[in-house]
């Protein structure tokens, strides 16, 4: 048995999980705890407190998934002053083997620790065991990555594809592009500005200002509060969640149209990634948004826009597409990655 420490490190919270691993049983969670990242000057005191509370011996290996790029075993978190270095962490924590990986790379590894109950298949497609696998996930931002077969396993590669250009496909989306360019006084619009939690709010603001439909007082108040809190590290409201719930309940026409445009853009971008990878090993929809709006993803518009690629549409119709329902896939991936150290 090997004792592993897995971590999901973000600007808002840090989740740690103590795991026992064996080739026969696989992963067995022993203890898990979440910490507010901003309350600590560094990751080291969090891990020390965690291991003390868990009454655990020093883990054999550790892997931490970081919300940001990892360069030469170091990472600077976007919304924290933490600078993480595997050599320093190993020395101060007494853990012999430590790795840092991008949080979306962790999702890639985590796919192999999921069960059938953790997935919802949107499109069965024609699975090919030797083909690449793709990952895309809208949440706070838009993550993308891919996996390539190597020997008996896969190598996971994160990417910054969410920062590629947003490609409008019709008059409404062209107007949305112009709206975002003007509103934020920027030179280009990344697809992440549309297909993400922040994108949901941008789409809502765009349709609201075009007076597509009357605003709900509750959502209108939430959006305006959010706008007034611009620049603050923590918001008191989550209008994106309210908009998504209202669309699911069909209680607000403006929210319904917002989510329709969002799902169409999400499907189109997933199709763009699929065109570049041809992931007949499966395209996995990760992130926090998809599981919360499943009926909207399943109503057909996501797959319609996914396959709406002209002459290439028939190719995309053969790609297996799955939604990851388990929101702890990153922790699972960090644990599996640690086991390989």
CSV table of C-alpha atoms in Angstrom, one decimal, residues 68-253:
chain,number,residue,atom,x,y,z
A,68,UNK,CA,-2.7,28.0,-13.7
A,69,UNK,CA,0.3,27.1,-15.7
A,70,UNK,CA,3.1,24.9,-14.3
A,71,UNK,CA,6.6,25.7,-15.6
A,72,UNK,CA,9.6,23.5,-14.7
A,73,UNK,CA,8.0,22.2,-11.5
A,74,UNK,CA,7.0,25.7,-10.3
A,75,UNK,CA,3.7,27.5,-10.3
A,76,UNK,CA,2.6,31.0,-9.5
A,77,UNK,CA,-1.1,31.1,-8.6
A,78,UNK,CA,-3.1,33.8,-10.4
A,79,UNK,CA,-5.2,35.0,-7.5
A,80,UNK,CA,-2.7,34.4,-4.6
A,81,UNK,CA,0.8,35.5,-3.8
A,82,UNK,CA,1.8,31.8,-3.5
A,83,UNK,CA,4.9,30.6,-5.4
A,84,UNK,CA,5.1,26.8,-5.4
A,85,UNK,CA,8.2,24.9,-6.1
A,86,UNK,CA,8.4,21.1,-5.9
A,87,UNK,CA,11.9,21.0,-4.4
A,88,UNK,CA,11.0,23.5,-1.6
A,89,UNK,CA,7.7,21.7,-0.9
A,90,UNK,CA,9.4,18.3,-0.7
A,91,UNK,CA,12.0,19.7,1.7
A,92,UNK,CA,9.6,21.5,4.0
A,93,UNK,CA,7.0,18.8,4.1
A,94,UNK,CA,9.3,15.8,4.1
A,95,UNK,CA,7.5,14.2,1.2
A,96,UNK,CA,10.1,12.5,-1.0
A,97,UNK,CA,8.2,12.8,-4.3
A,98,UNK,CA,6.0,15.8,-5.2
A,99,UNK,CA,4.6,17.0,-8.5
A,100,UNK,CA,2.6,20.0,-9.6
A,101,UNK,CA,0.3,19.7,-12.6
A,102,UNK,CA,-2.2,22.0,-14.3
A,103,UNK,CA,-5.7,21.5,-12.9
A,104,UNK,CA,-7.0,20.6,-16.4
A,105,UNK,CA,-4.3,18.0,-16.8
A,106,UNK,CA,-5.6,16.6,-13.5
A,107,UNK,CA,-9.0,16.3,-15.1
A,108,UNK,CA,-7.4,14.3,-17.9
A,109,UNK,CA,-5.8,11.8,-15.5
A,110,UNK,CA,-9.0,11.7,-13.5
A,111,UNK,CA,-11.0,10.3,-16.4
A,112,UNK,CA,-9.4,6.9,-15.7
A,113,UNK,CA,-10.7,6.9,-12.2
A,114,UNK,CA,-14.3,7.5,-13.1
A,115,UNK,CA,-17.1,5.0,-13.0
A,116,UNK,CA,-20.1,4.7,-15.4
A,117,UNK,CA,-22.2,6.6,-12.9
A,118,UNK,CA,-19.8,9.5,-13.1
A,119,UNK,CA,-20.5,10.0,-16.8
A,120,UNK,CA,-23.5,10.9,-19.0
A,121,UNK,CA,-23.1,10.0,-22.7
A,122,UNK,CA,-24.4,12.6,-25.1
A,123,UNK,CA,-23.3,10.8,-28.2
A,124,UNK,CA,-22.1,7.2,-28.4
A,125,UNK,CA,-20.1,7.7,-31.6
A,126,UNK,CA,-17.6,5.1,-32.8
A,127,UNK,CA,-15.0,4.6,-30.1
A,128,UNK,CA,-11.4,4.0,-31.3
A,129,UNK,CA,-9.0,2.8,-28.5
A,130,UNK,CA,-5.8,4.1,-30.1
A,131,UNK,CA,-7.3,7.6,-30.9
A,132,UNK,CA,-6.7,10.8,-28.9
A,133,UNK,CA,-9.1,11.9,-26.2
A,134,UNK,CA,-10.2,15.5,-25.7
A,135,UNK,CA,-11.3,17.5,-22.7
A,136,UNK,CA,-13.2,20.8,-22.6
A,137,UNK,CA,-14.7,22.4,-19.5
A,138,UNK,CA,-16.5,25.6,-18.8
A,139,UNK,CA,-16.5,26.9,-15.3
A,140,UNK,CA,-14.9,30.1,-14.0
A,141,UNK,CA,-12.9,30.0,-17.2
A,142,UNK,CA,-12.7,27.6,-20.2
A,143,UNK,CA,-10.2,24.7,-19.9
A,144,UNK,CA,-9.1,22.5,-22.8
A,145,UNK,CA,-6.7,19.6,-23.1
A,146,UNK,CA,-6.0,16.3,-24.8
A,147,UNK,CA,-4.6,12.9,-24.2
A,148,UNK,CA,-2.4,10.8,-26.5
A,149,UNK,CA,-2.0,7.1,-26.3
A,150,UNK,CA,1.5,6.0,-25.1
A,151,UNK,CA,2.2,2.3,-24.6
A,152,UNK,CA,-0.4,0.9,-22.3
A,153,UNK,CA,-1.4,4.3,-21.0
A,154,UNK,CA,-2.0,7.9,-22.0
A,155,UNK,CA,0.0,11.1,-21.7
A,156,UNK,CA,-2.0,14.1,-20.7
A,157,UNK,CA,-1.4,17.6,-22.2
A,158,UNK,CA,-3.1,20.8,-21.0
A,159,UNK,CA,-3.6,23.7,-23.4
A,160,UNK,CA,-4.7,27.3,-23.3
A,161,UNK,CA,-7.2,26.8,-26.1
A,162,UNK,CA,-9.9,28.7,-24.1
A,163,UNK,CA,-7.9,31.9,-24.9
A,164,UNK,CA,-8.3,31.3,-28.7
A,165,UNK,CA,-10.5,33.8,-30.6
A,166,UNK,CA,-14.2,33.6,-30.2
A,167,UNK,CA,-15.6,32.9,-33.7
A,168,UNK,CA,-19.1,34.3,-34.2
A,169,UNK,CA,-21.2,32.3,-36.7
A,170,UNK,CA,-24.4,34.4,-37.2
A,171,UNK,CA,-25.6,38.0,-36.9
A,172,UNK,CA,-26.5,37.7,-33.2
A,173,UNK,CA,-23.1,36.3,-32.3
A,174,UNK,CA,-21.3,39.0,-34.4
A,175,UNK,CA,-23.3,41.6,-32.4
A,176,UNK,CA,-22.3,39.9,-29.2
A,177,UNK,CA,-18.6,40.1,-30.3
A,178,UNK,CA,-18.9,43.8,-31.0
A,179,UNK,CA,-20.7,44.4,-27.7
A,180,UNK,CA,-17.9,42.7,-25.6
A,181,UNK,CA,-15.2,44.6,-27.6
A,182,UNK,CA,-16.9,47.9,-26.8
A,183,UNK,CA,-17.9,47.2,-23.3
A,184,UNK,CA,-14.4,46.1,-22.1
A,185,UNK,CA,-12.5,48.3,-24.6
A,186,UNK,CA,-10.4,45.4,-25.8
A,187,UNK,CA,-8.8,44.4,-29.1
A,188,UNK,CA,-10.0,40.8,-29.3
A,189,UNK,CA,-12.5,38.5,-27.6
A,190,UNK,CA,-11.4,35.1,-26.5
A,191,UNK,CA,-13.8,32.2,-26.5
A,192,UNK,CA,-13.5,32.1,-22.7
A,193,UNK,CA,-15.3,35.4,-22.5
A,194,UNK,CA,-18.4,33.8,-23.9
A,195,UNK,CA,-18.1,30.1,-22.9
A,196,UNK,CA,-17.7,30.4,-19.1
A,197,UNK,CA,-19.5,31.5,-16.0
A,198,UNK,CA,-18.4,35.1,-16.8
A,199,UNK,CA,-19.6,34.5,-20.3
A,200,UNK,CA,-23.1,33.7,-19.1
A,201,UNK,CA,-23.3,37.1,-17.5
A,202,UNK,CA,-21.8,38.8,-20.6
A,203,UNK,CA,-24.4,37.2,-22.8
A,204,UNK,CA,-27.2,38.2,-20.3
A,205,UNK,CA,-25.9,41.8,-20.3
A,206,UNK,CA,-25.8,41.9,-24.1
A,207,UNK,CA,-29.4,40.6,-24.5
A,208,UNK,CA,-30.6,42.8,-21.7
A,209,UNK,CA,-29.2,45.9,-23.3
A,210,UNK,CA,-30.7,44.9,-26.6
A,211,UNK,CA,-34.0,44.7,-24.8
A,212,UNK,CA,-34.7,41.2,-26.0
A,213,UNK,CA,-37.1,40.6,-23.1
A,214,UNK,CA,-38.1,42.1,-19.8
A,215,UNK,CA,-35.8,41.5,-16.8
A,216,UNK,CA,-36.8,39.5,-13.7
A,217,UNK,CA,-36.4,41.9,-10.7
A,218,UNK,CA,-34.4,39.2,-8.7
A,219,UNK,CA,-31.9,38.5,-11.5
A,220,UNK,CA,-31.7,42.2,-12.5
A,221,UNK,CA,-30.8,43.1,-8.9
A,222,UNK,CA,-28.2,40.3,-8.7
A,223,UNK,CA,-26.5,41.3,-12.0
A,224,UNK,CA,-26.4,45.0,-11.0
A,225,UNK,CA,-24.9,44.0,-7.6
A,226,UNK,CA,-22.3,41.9,-9.4
A,227,UNK,CA,-21.5,44.9,-11.8
A,228,UNK,CA,-21.0,47.2,-8.8
A,229,UNK,CA,-18.6,44.7,-7.2
A,230,UNK,CA,-16.4,44.6,-10.3
A,231,UNK,CA,-12.8,44.4,-9.3
A,232,UNK,CA,-13.4,42.8,-5.9
A,233,UNK,CA,-11.8,39.4,-5.3
A,234,UNK,CA,-15.0,38.1,-3.8
A,235,UNK,CA,-18.5,38.7,-5.0
A,236,UNK,CA,-21.6,38.5,-2.8
A,237,UNK,CA,-23.9,37.2,-5.6
A,238,UNK,CA,-23.6,34.6,-8.4
A,239,UNK,CA,-25.9,35.9,-11.2
A,240,UNK,CA,-24.7,33.1,-13.5
A,241,UNK,CA,-26.2,30.5,-11.2
A,242,UNK,CA,-29.5,32.4,-11.0
A,243,UNK,CA,-29.7,32.8,-14.7
A,244,UNK,CA,-29.0,29.1,-15.3
A,245,UNK,CA,-31.7,28.1,-12.7
A,246,UNK,CA,-34.2,30.4,-14.2
A,247,UNK,CA,-33.6,29.0,-17.6
A,248,UNK,CA,-34.0,25.4,-16.3
A,249,UNK,CA,-37.3,26.4,-14.6
A,250,UNK,CA,-38.5,28.4,-17.6
A,251,UNK,CA,-39.4,31.2,-15.3
A,252,UNK,CA,-37.5,34.0,-17.1
A,253,UNK,CA,-37.5,34.5,-20.9
